Amino acid sequence: MPWRGPEVPGEFPTLGYLIGEWIEANCVIPDGLLQGREYRLTDEMWRFLLRYYRLHPDARPIDVAMLEAKLRHPELELPPSPFFYRGGLLMRAQKWGKGPFAASIILGETFGPVSFDGWDDKGEPVGREQPTPWVQIVATAEEQTDNTWLCVYEMASRGEIANTPGIDIGIEDINLPSGGKIEPRSSSGKSRLGARTTFDLFDETGLMLESNGGVHLATTMKRNIGGMRGRWLETTNAYDPSEQSVAQRTHTSPAEDVLIDYRPPSRRPDLRDDQGCLELLDEVYGDSWWVDRRRILADARDPAVCPTPADALRFFFNVLEVGQSSAVDGARWDSKARPGSLVPNELICLGFDGSRALDLTSLIASRVTDGRWFHLRSWKPSEYPDHRVPRVEVDQAVTDAFDAYQVWCMFGDPYRWQEYFDIWEARWPTRLDGKQSTRVIEFPTNVEHRMDDAITRFLEHFAGGFTHDGDPLLAEHAKAAALAKGKRRQPRPNEDPSIPRFFQRIVKKREVANIDAFVAGLLAEAARGQAIEDGALAQRRVVLEGPLMV
């Protein structure tokens, strides 16, 4: 008999009711004053279970007869998965209750009615236990798996599950009489290739990155479980959008058969606003009654707990925010202002960061003698009728700079400006000292090791004698820029090889911010470094007073 059909608008068939009832009947609170008492799901948790275990209305179970027929006739096709979703992502604020909830799902996947077994005579779905469940809790470090694993251990050892005949509940894994098991795992992805798991719980996938092997680990295990017709679930705090974590890849994937359950606040929190923050904490924590909202707000404001506002927004307000430290200290930047202009024929280097229609296009000069930055020009697309940067006008501004000053070289990102870079390279093919080397040098800002070098050079200069012309737009862009971690890099000769090192990246503190003039300044800074290495300071008198002067 098929599913009975919806009795109310929007209803769908699900095993979620059966699994939730099993959890409340068999799982206990793992710790605290109520340790050992019955574990009760919140309404929000119930809603997640109903969606995660949603079934196709025409689902068919797989039975022994089908598998025996498949053995004899491999060309036969088995029914497709009965579940609407093959995996899911649950993204919630810290202390919402993800650990105990995930532990209850793990125990349900091990002992509960999680396998679809057809429809009863009333058209309701029927579930049964997995015959040989193998469940893994996956993270990049053992300490991270403890968040969920210790909840599983306490729930299993203190409740009815401990009375299961033949069960062996150990501190490192749980072995089942069927031959299945529950185990935490944090090894490399390669070592887990071929594991015959039926359910995988990926804990804190916002921390699983390419640099720590987390992406490879997750993709490897998801392929494994796909071959076993199993399912997976990710739990995490809000991720850092600059890190391309497993959580981010899942959240932004176009796949329609992965459940995304993410509750952001209705507006951006202002940490100075007590009442507004408490209202937003009520939104993101929902019916997690154990969370003290005022304590959470105090922690969010405490730099010893959340060193940056981005940390507070991600961990406690469930906001997708770039983890960051400011690229420059705002007050120090202001103190470095030295109003004034370049004079004709000064020896400079240029930095160019271009865009067509989204970001600004900026041209910055760095004086070779002292490294002072000068904002020559920026173009904002929204200020033009077609919302596109006027490329001919930009070309003229670059030409004017080469005509007015002695430009040793220009570093620029060629993205979407390649045709003009070809023109500029041909227009200025010879260095000021007469050597056959173009003064226009492509510097793609997405090449991490080169940008890391440029950022490092700037930070060293900024800590010492750096100055700038005080331009307000350049100041705005510099203060909107943040430092973020990139890919892992090899340690340098003077660095401890046991400490992980990462390339530095420049990112926006806010999605709506602009940092293009600052990026152009970094390129000008890098160009100045190249000029000094080329001997530009030693050649300065010849350049300015000799026959090479234009």
Coordinates of C-alpha atoms in Angstrom, one line a residue:
M1 CA 0.0 0.0 0.0
P2 CA 1.5 3.4 -0.9
W3 CA 1.6 6.5 1.3
R4 CA -1.9 7.7 2.3
G5 CA -1.3 11.2 0.9
P6 CA -1.3 14.6 2.7
E7 CA -4.0 15.3 5.2
V8 CA -2.9 19.0 5.6
P9 CA -1.3 21.3 3.1
G10 CA 2.5 20.8 2.9
E11 CA 2.5 17.4 4.7
F12 CA 5.0 14.8 3.5
P13 CA 5.9 11.3 4.5
T14 CA 8.7 10.9 7.0
L15 CA 10.3 8.5 9.4
G16 CA 11.1 11.5 11.7
Y17 CA 8.2 10.8 14.1
L18 CA 9.3 7.2 14.7
I19 CA 12.9 8.2 15.2
G20 CA 12.1 11.1 17.5
E21 CA 9.9 8.9 19.6
W22 CA 12.7 6.3 19.8
I23 CA 15.2 9.0 20.9
E24 CA 13.0 10.3 23.7
A25 CA 12.3 6.7 24.9
N26 CA 16.0 5.6 24.9
C27 CA 18.3 8.6 25.2
V28 CA 19.3 10.4 28.4
I29 CA 20.8 13.8 29.2
P30 CA 24.6 13.2 29.0
D31 CA 25.8 15.7 31.6
G32 CA 25.0 18.5 34.1
L33 CA 22.5 18.5 37.0
L34 CA 20.0 16.5 35.0
Q35 CA 22.5 13.8 33.9
G36 CA 20.7 10.5 33.3
R37 CA 17.2 12.0 33.0
E38 CA 15.1 11.5 29.8
Y39 CA 16.4 13.5 26.9
R40 CA 13.7 15.6 25.4
L41 CA 13.8 17.1 21.9
T42 CA 12.9 20.8 21.4
D43 CA 10.3 21.7 18.8
E44 CA 13.1 23.0 16.6
M45 CA 14.9 19.6 16.8
W46 CA 11.6 17.8 16.0
R47 CA 11.2 19.9 12.9
F48 CA 14.7 19.1 11.8
L49 CA 14.1 15.3 12.2
L50 CA 10.9 15.4 10.3
R51 CA 12.7 17.1 7.3
Y52 CA 15.9 15.1 7.5
Y53 CA 14.0 11.7 7.4
R54 CA 11.5 12.8 4.8
L55 CA 10.6 10.1 2.3
H56 CA 9.5 10.0 -1.3
P57 CA 5.8 9.3 -1.5
D58 CA 6.4 6.4 -3.9
A59 CA 9.3 5.0 -1.9
R60 CA 9.9 1.2 -2.0
P61 CA 11.9 -0.8 0.5
I62 CA 14.7 -3.2 -0.3
D63 CA 14.2 -6.7 1.0
V64 CA 16.2 -9.9 1.1
A65 CA 14.4 -11.3 -2.0
M66 CA 15.5 -8.3 -4.0
L67 CA 19.1 -8.6 -2.9
E68 CA 19.1 -12.3 -3.7
A69 CA 17.8 -11.6 -7.2
K70 CA 20.4 -9.0 -7.7
L71 CA 23.1 -11.5 -6.8
R72 CA 21.8 -13.9 -9.5
H73 CA 21.1 -11.1 -12.0
P74 CA 23.4 -8.1 -11.6
E75 CA 21.7 -6.2 -14.4
L76 CA 18.5 -5.9 -12.2
E77 CA 18.1 -2.4 -10.7
L78 CA 17.3 -2.0 -7.0
P79 CA 14.8 0.7 -5.9
P80 CA 16.3 4.1 -5.4
S81 CA 16.9 5.6 -2.0
P82 CA 13.6 6.2 -0.2
F83 CA 14.9 9.4 1.5
F84 CA 14.3 12.8 0.0
Y85 CA 17.8 13.9 1.3
R86 CA 21.0 12.0 1.1
G87 CA 22.7 14.3 3.6
G88 CA 22.2 17.4 5.6
L89 CA 23.8 20.5 7.2
L90 CA 22.7 21.8 10.6
M91 CA 24.3 25.2 11.3
R92 CA 23.5 26.7 14.6
A93 CA 25.1 29.0 17.2
Q94 CA 27.4 27.7 19.8
K95 CA 25.7 25.9 22.8
W96 CA 22.4 25.6 20.8
G97 CA 22.6 21.9 21.7
K98 CA 24.2 20.4 18.5
G99 CA 26.4 17.9 20.3
P100 CA 23.7 16.1 22.4
F101 CA 21.2 16.3 19.4
A102 CA 23.8 14.8 17.0
A103 CA 24.6 12.1 19.6
S104 CA 20.9 11.2 19.8
I105 CA 20.7 10.9 16.0
I106 CA 23.8 8.7 16.0
L107 CA 22.2 6.4 18.5
G108 CA 19.0 6.4 16.5
E109 CA 21.0 5.5 13.4
T110 CA 22.5 2.6 15.3
F111 CA 19.5 1.2 17.2
G112 CA 16.4 3.0 16.0
P113 CA 14.0 2.5 13.1
V114 CA 16.0 4.4 10.5
S115 CA 15.7 2.0 7.6
F116 CA 12.5 2.4 5.5
D117 CA 10.5 -0.9 5.6
G118 CA 7.4 0.0 3.6
W119 CA 3.9 1.3 4.4
D120 CA 1.4 -0.1 6.9
D121 CA -2.2 -0.8 6.1
K122 CA -3.1 2.8 6.9
G123 CA -0.5 4.2 4.4
E124 CA 1.9 5.3 7.2
P125 CA 5.7 4.7 6.8
V126 CA 7.3 1.8 8.7
G127 CA 10.9 1.8 9.9
R128 CA 13.3 -0.9 11.1
E129 CA 16.8 -1.0 12.5
Q130 CA 19.9 -1.2 10.4
P131 CA 21.1 -4.8 10.3
T132 CA 24.8 -4.0 10.7
P133 CA 25.2 -0.3 11.4
W134 CA 28.6 1.2 11.2
V135 CA 28.5 4.8 12.4
Q136 CA 31.4 7.2 12.5
I137 CA 31.9 10.6 14.1
V138 CA 34.3 12.6 11.9
A139 CA 36.5 15.7 12.6
T140 CA 39.9 16.9 11.9
A141 CA 41.2 16.4 15.5
E142 CA 40.4 13.9 18.3
E143 CA 39.6 16.8 20.6
Q144 CA 36.9 17.9 18.2
T145 CA 35.3 14.5 17.9
D146 CA 35.0 14.5 21.7
N147 CA 32.2 17.2 21.5
T148 CA 29.8 14.6 20.1
W149 CA 31.5 11.3 21.0
L150 CA 31.4 11.9 24.8
C151 CA 27.7 12.7 24.5
V152 CA 27.2 9.4 22.7
Y153 CA 29.2 7.5 25.3
E154 CA 27.3 9.0 28.2
M155 CA 23.9 8.6 26.6
A156 CA 24.6 5.0 25.8
S157 CA 26.2 4.0 29.1
R158 CA 23.6 5.7 31.4
G159 CA 20.4 4.8 29.6
E160 CA 18.4 1.8 28.3
I161 CA 20.9 1.2 25.5
A162 CA 23.4 -0.1 28.0
N163 CA 21.0 -3.1 28.6
T164 CA 21.3 -4.2 24.9
P165 CA 22.5 -7.9 25.0
G166 CA 26.0 -8.3 23.7
I167 CA 26.9 -4.6 23.5
D168 CA 30.4 -3.4 24.4
I169 CA 30.5 0.3 25.4
G170 CA 34.1 1.4 25.5
I171 CA 35.6 4.7 26.0
E172 CA 37.1 4.7 22.5
D173 CA 34.2 3.0 20.6
I174 CA 31.0 1.0 20.9
N175 CA 30.9 -2.5 19.5
L176 CA 27.5 -4.1 18.6
P177 CA 26.5 -7.7 18.7
S178 CA 25.7 -7.5 15.0
G179 CA 29.3 -6.7 14.2
G180 CA 28.6 -3.0 13.7
K181 CA 30.1 -0.2 15.7
I182 CA 30.1 3.5 16.6
E183 CA 33.5 5.1 16.5
P184 CA 35.1 8.6 16.5
R185 CA 37.5 9.2 13.6
S186 CA 40.0 12.0 12.8
S187 CA 42.5 10.3 10.6
S188 CA 43.4 11.5 7.1
G189 CA 40.9 11.0 4.3
K190 CA 43.2 8.6 2.5
S191 CA 43.2 6.2 5.4
R192 CA 39.4 6.0 5.5
L193 CA 39.1 5.0 1.8
G194 CA 36.7 2.0 1.6
A195 CA 35.2 2.2 5.1
R196 CA 31.7 0.5 4.9
T197 CA 29.8 3.1 6.9
T198 CA 26.1 3.4 7.0
F199 CA 26.0 6.9 8.7
D200 CA 28.6 9.6 9.1
L201 CA 28.4 12.6 11.4
F202 CA 30.8 15.4 10.4
D203 CA 31.4 17.6 13.4
E204 CA 32.2 21.3 13.0
T205 CA 32.7 21.2 9.3
G206 CA 33.3 25.0 9.4
L207 CA 36.7 24.0 10.7
M208 CA 37.4 21.4 8.0
L209 CA 39.6 23.1 5.4
E210 CA 41.9 22.1 2.6
S211 CA 44.9 23.3 4.7
N212 CA 44.2 20.8 7.6
G213 CA 43.0 17.9 5.4
G214 CA 39.4 18.3 6.3
V215 CA 38.1 18.8 2.7
H216 CA 39.8 15.6 1.5
L217 CA 38.6 13.7 4.6
A218 CA 35.0 14.7 4.1
T219 CA 34.9 14.1 0.3
T220 CA 36.5 10.7 0.7
M221 CA 34.0 9.6 3.4
K222 CA 31.0 10.9 1.6
R223 CA 32.0 8.9 -1.5
N224 CA 32.3 5.8 0.8
I225 CA 28.9 6.2 2.3
G226 CA 27.3 6.8 -1.1
G227 CA 28.4 3.4 -2.2
M228 CA 26.8 1.9 0.9
R229 CA 23.5 3.7 0.3
G230 CA 24.0 5.4 3.6
R231 CA 23.6 9.0 4.6
W232 CA 25.6 11.8 6.3
L233 CA 25.0 14.9 8.5
E234 CA 27.2 17.9 9.1
T235 CA 26.9 20.0 12.3
T236 CA 28.7 23.3 12.7
N237 CA 28.8 26.9 13.9
A238 CA 28.5 29.6 11.2
Y239 CA 31.6 29.2 9.0
D240 CA 34.2 31.8 7.8
P241 CA 33.3 32.6 4.2
S242 CA 37.0 33.3 3.3
E243 CA 38.2 29.8 4.1
Q244 CA 36.2 27.5 1.7
S245 CA 35.5 25.0 4.4
V246 CA 33.4 21.8 4.0
A247 CA 30.5 23.6 5.6
Q248 CA 30.7 26.4 3.1
R249 CA 31.0 24.0 0.1
T250 CA 27.9 22.1 1.4
H251 CA 25.9 25.3 2.1
T252 CA 26.6 26.8 -1.3
S253 CA 26.3 23.6 -3.4
P254 CA 23.5 23.6 -5.9
A255 CA 22.5 20.0 -4.9
E256 CA 18.8 19.9 -4.2
D257 CA 18.9 16.5 -2.3
V258 CA 20.9 17.9 0.7
L259 CA 19.0 19.5 3.5
I260 CA 20.3 22.9 4.5
D261 CA 19.1 24.0 7.9
Y262 CA 20.6 27.4 8.8
R263 CA 18.9 30.0 10.9
P264 CA 20.6 33.5 10.6
P265 CA 19.4 36.5 12.6
S266 CA 16.8 38.7 10.9
R267 CA 19.3 41.6 10.8
R268 CA 22.9 42.3 11.5
P269 CA 23.7 42.6 15.2
D270 CA 25.0 45.8 16.7
L271 CA 27.0 44.6 19.7
R272 CA 26.5 48.0 21.4
D273 CA 22.7 47.5 21.4
D274 CA 21.7 45.5 24.5
Q275 CA 18.0 45.0 23.7
G276 CA 18.6 44.5 20.0
C277 CA 21.2 41.8 20.6
L278 CA 19.0 40.0 23.2
E279 CA 16.2 39.9 20.6
L280 CA 18.5 38.5 18.0
L281 CA 19.9 35.9 20.4
D282 CA 16.3 34.8 21.1
E283 CA 15.9 34.3 17.3
V284 CA 19.0 32.2 16.8
Y285 CA 18.8 30.1 19.9
G286 CA 15.1 29.5 19.5
D287 CA 13.7 27.1 22.1
S288 CA 17.2 26.1 23.5
W289 CA 15.9 27.0 27.0
W290 CA 19.3 26.2 28.7
V291 CA 21.1 29.1 27.1
D292 CA 21.6 32.3 29.2
R293 CA 21.2 35.0 26.6
R294 CA 22.7 37.7 28.8
R295 CA 25.8 35.6 29.5
I296 CA 26.2 34.9 25.8
L297 CA 26.0 38.7 25.1
A298 CA 28.7 39.3 27.7
D299 CA 31.0 36.7 26.2
A300 CA 30.3 38.1 22.7
R301 CA 31.5 41.5 23.9
D302 CA 34.6 40.2 25.8
P303 CA 37.8 40.4 23.7
A304 CA 39.2 37.6 25.8
V305 CA 36.4 35.3 24.6
C306 CA 35.8 36.7 21.1
P307 CA 39.0 38.6 20.0
T308 CA 37.2 40.2 17.0
P309 CA 33.5 41.2 16.4
A310 CA 33.6 38.6 13.5
D311 CA 34.2 35.8 16.1
A312 CA 31.2 37.0 18.2
L313 CA 28.9 37.2 15.1
R314 CA 29.9 33.7 13.9
F315 CA 29.9 31.8 17.2
F316 CA 27.0 33.4 19.0
F317 CA 24.8 35.1 16.4
N318 CA 25.1 32.5 13.6
V319 CA 26.3 35.1 11.1
L320 CA 28.5 34.1 8.2
E321 CA 31.4 36.4 8.8
V322 CA 35.0 36.5 7.6
G323 CA 37.4 35.7 10.5
Q324 CA 39.8 38.6 10.5
S325 CA 42.2 40.9 12.1
S326 CA 42.3 44.4 10.7
A327 CA 44.8 44.9 7.9
V328 CA 45.6 48.3 9.5
D329 CA 45.0 49.9 12.8
G330 CA 42.7 52.8 12.0
A331 CA 44.2 55.3 14.5
R332 CA 47.7 54.4 13.3
W333 CA 46.7 54.8 9.7
D334 CA 45.4 58.3 10.5
S335 CA 48.6 59.2 12.2
K336 CA 50.6 58.3 9.1
A337 CA 48.9 60.9 6.9
R338 CA 51.1 63.5 5.4
P339 CA 49.0 65.8 3.1
G340 CA 50.7 66.8 -0.1
S341 CA 51.1 65.9 -3.7
L342 CA 53.7 64.4 -6.0
V343 CA 55.8 66.8 -8.0
P344 CA 56.5 66.3 -11.8
N345 CA 59.3 63.8 -12.6
E346 CA 59.4 62.2 -9.2
L347 CA 60.5 58.6 -9.2
I348 CA 57.5 56.4 -8.4
C349 CA 56.0 52.9 -8.8
L350 CA 52.4 52.3 -9.6
G351 CA 49.8 49.8 -8.4
F352 CA 46.7 49.1 -10.4
D353 CA 43.6 47.1 -9.3
G354 CA 40.9 46.9 -11.9
S355 CA 37.3 45.9 -12.3
R356 CA 34.7 46.3 -14.9
A357 CA 31.3 46.7 -13.2
L358 CA 31.4 45.4 -9.6
D359 CA 34.3 46.9 -7.6
L360 CA 36.2 50.1 -8.0
T361 CA 39.3 50.5 -10.2
S362 CA 42.1 52.2 -8.5
L363 CA 45.6 53.6 -9.4
I364 CA 48.0 54.3 -6.5
A365 CA 51.6 55.6 -6.6
S366 CA 54.4 54.8 -4.2
R367 CA 57.3 57.2 -4.1
V368 CA 60.5 55.2 -4.4
T369 CA 62.6 57.3 -2.1
D370 CA 60.4 56.9 1.0
G371 CA 57.5 54.6 0.1
R372 CA 54.8 57.2 0.6
W373 CA 51.5 56.3 -1.0
F374 CA 49.6 58.7 -3.2
H375 CA 46.0 58.1 -4.4
L376 CA 46.0 59.1 -8.0
R377 CA 42.5 58.1 -9.1
S378 CA 39.7 55.6 -8.4
W379 CA 36.6 54.9 -10.6
K380 CA 33.4 53.7 -9.0
P381 CA 31.1 51.9 -11.6
S382 CA 27.9 53.1 -10.0
E383 CA 28.8 56.7 -10.8
Y384 CA 28.7 56.1 -14.5
P385 CA 25.5 55.8 -16.6
D386 CA 26.1 52.2 -17.7
H387 CA 27.5 51.2 -14.3
R388 CA 30.8 50.3 -16.0
V389 CA 34.3 51.7 -15.4
P390 CA 35.2 54.0 -18.4
R391 CA 38.2 52.0 -19.7
V392 CA 39.4 54.7 -22.1
E393 CA 39.4 57.2 -19.2
V394 CA 41.4 54.7 -17.1
D395 CA 43.9 54.2 -20.0
Q396 CA 44.4 58.0 -20.2
A397 CA 45.0 58.3 -16.5
V398 CA 47.7 55.6 -16.6
T399 CA 49.3 57.3 -19.6
D400 CA 49.2 60.7 -17.8
A401 CA 51.0 59.1 -14.8
F402 CA 53.7 57.7 -17.0
D403 CA 54.1 61.1 -18.7
A404 CA 54.1 63.2 -15.5
Y405 CA 56.4 61.1 -13.3
Q406 CA 59.4 58.8 -13.7
V407 CA 57.6 55.4 -13.4
W408 CA 60.1 52.7 -12.7
C409 CA 57.4 50.0 -13.0
M410 CA 53.7 49.3 -12.5
F411 CA 52.3 46.1 -10.9
G412 CA 48.7 45.4 -11.7
D413 CA 46.1 42.7 -11.6
P414 CA 45.3 41.8 -15.2
Y415 CA 41.9 40.2 -14.5
R416 CA 39.4 41.6 -17.1
W417 CA 42.0 44.1 -18.2
Q418 CA 44.3 41.8 -20.1
E419 CA 43.9 43.7 -23.5
Y420 CA 45.0 47.0 -21.8
F421 CA 48.0 45.3 -20.1
D422 CA 49.1 44.1 -23.5
I423 CA 48.8 47.7 -24.8
W424 CA 50.7 49.1 -21.8
E425 CA 53.4 46.5 -22.0
A426 CA 54.0 47.4 -25.6
R427 CA 53.8 51.2 -24.9
W428 CA 56.5 51.1 -22.2
P429 CA 58.8 48.3 -23.2
T430 CA 62.0 49.6 -21.7
R431 CA 63.0 50.2 -18.1
L432 CA 64.2 53.7 -17.1
D433 CA 67.8 52.5 -16.9
G434 CA 67.6 51.4 -20.5
K435 CA 67.3 47.7 -19.9
Q436 CA 65.0 45.8 -22.2
S437 CA 62.3 45.0 -19.6
T438 CA 58.8 46.2 -19.7
R439 CA 57.7 48.6 -16.9
V440 CA 54.2 47.0 -16.8
I441 CA 54.2 43.8 -14.8
E442 CA 51.2 41.5 -14.3
F443 CA 50.6 40.7 -10.6
P444 CA 47.5 38.5 -10.2
T445 CA 46.1 39.1 -6.8
N446 CA 44.8 35.5 -6.6
V447 CA 48.3 34.0 -6.5
E448 CA 48.6 33.5 -2.8
H449 CA 52.4 33.3 -2.4
R450 CA 52.9 36.6 -4.3
M451 CA 50.1 38.4 -2.3
D452 CA 51.5 37.0 0.9
D453 CA 54.9 38.5 0.0
A454 CA 53.3 41.9 -0.8
I455 CA 51.2 41.9 2.4
T456 CA 54.3 41.0 4.5
R457 CA 56.3 43.8 2.9
F458 CA 53.5 46.3 3.6
L459 CA 53.1 45.2 7.2
E460 CA 56.8 45.6 7.9
H461 CA 56.7 49.1 6.3
F462 CA 53.5 50.1 8.1
A463 CA 55.2 49.2 11.5
G464 CA 58.0 51.6 10.7
G465 CA 58.2 54.7 8.5
F466 CA 55.2 54.3 6.3
T467 CA 53.3 57.4 5.3
H468 CA 50.4 58.2 2.9
D469 CA 48.8 61.3 1.4
G470 CA 45.8 61.4 3.7
D471 CA 43.3 60.7 0.9
P472 CA 39.9 59.8 2.5
L473 CA 38.9 57.2 0.0
L474 CA 42.2 55.4 0.5
A475 CA 41.7 55.6 4.2
E476 CA 38.2 54.1 3.9
H477 CA 39.5 51.2 1.8
A478 CA 42.4 50.5 4.1
K479 CA 40.2 50.4 7.2
A480 CA 37.7 48.1 5.4
A481 CA 40.4 45.5 4.7
A482 CA 41.1 42.5 6.9
L483 CA 43.8 39.9 7.1
A484 CA 42.6 36.3 6.7
K485 CA 44.3 32.9 6.5
G486 CA 44.9 31.4 3.1
K487 CA 46.3 28.0 2.2
R488 CA 48.9 26.3 4.3
R489 CA 52.5 27.2 3.3
Q490 CA 55.9 25.7 3.9
P491 CA 57.8 27.2 6.9
R492 CA 60.5 29.7 6.1
P493 CA 64.1 29.0 7.2
N494 CA 63.8 31.0 10.4
E495 CA 60.4 29.5 11.4
D496 CA 59.6 26.5 13.6
P497 CA 58.5 23.7 11.2
S498 CA 56.2 22.2 13.9
I499 CA 53.9 25.2 13.8
P500 CA 51.4 25.3 10.9
R501 CA 51.9 28.4 8.7
F502 CA 49.4 29.9 6.3
F503 CA 49.6 32.4 3.5
Q504 CA 48.0 35.8 4.3
R505 CA 45.1 37.1 2.3
I506 CA 43.4 40.5 2.1
V507 CA 39.6 40.3 2.3
K508 CA 36.7 42.7 2.9
K509 CA 35.5 43.0 6.5
R510 CA 31.9 43.4 5.2
E511 CA 30.5 42.2 1.9
V512 CA 29.4 45.7 1.0
A513 CA 32.8 47.3 1.7
N514 CA 35.4 48.4 -0.9
I515 CA 39.1 47.7 -0.5
D516 CA 40.3 48.2 -4.1
A517 CA 42.4 51.3 -3.5
F518 CA 44.2 49.6 -0.6
V519 CA 44.9 46.5 -2.8
A520 CA 46.3 48.8 -5.5
G521 CA 48.5 50.3 -2.8
L522 CA 49.8 46.9 -1.8
L523 CA 50.7 46.4 -5.5
A524 CA 52.5 49.7 -5.6
E525 CA 54.3 48.7 -2.4
A526 CA 55.4 45.5 -4.0
A527 CA 56.5 47.3 -7.2
R528 CA 58.6 49.7 -5.1
G529 CA 60.3 46.7 -3.5
Q530 CA 61.1 45.4 -7.0
A531 CA 62.4 48.8 -8.0
I532 CA 64.8 48.9 -5.0
E533 CA 66.0 45.4 -5.8
D534 CA 66.6 46.6 -9.4
G535 CA 68.8 49.4 -8.1
A536 CA 66.4 52.2 -8.7
L537 CA 67.6 54.2 -5.7
A538 CA 71.2 54.1 -6.9
Q539 CA 70.1 55.1 -10.4
R540 CA 67.9 58.0 -9.1
R541 CA 70.2 60.8 -10.1
V542 CA 70.7 59.4 -13.6
V543 CA 67.0 58.9 -14.1
L544 CA 66.0 62.4 -12.9
E545 CA 68.9 64.4 -14.3
G546 CA 70.4 62.4 -17.2
P547 CA 69.4 61.9 -20.8
L548 CA 66.7 59.4 -19.9
M549 CA 64.5 62.1 -18.4
V550 CA 61.3 62.6 -20.5

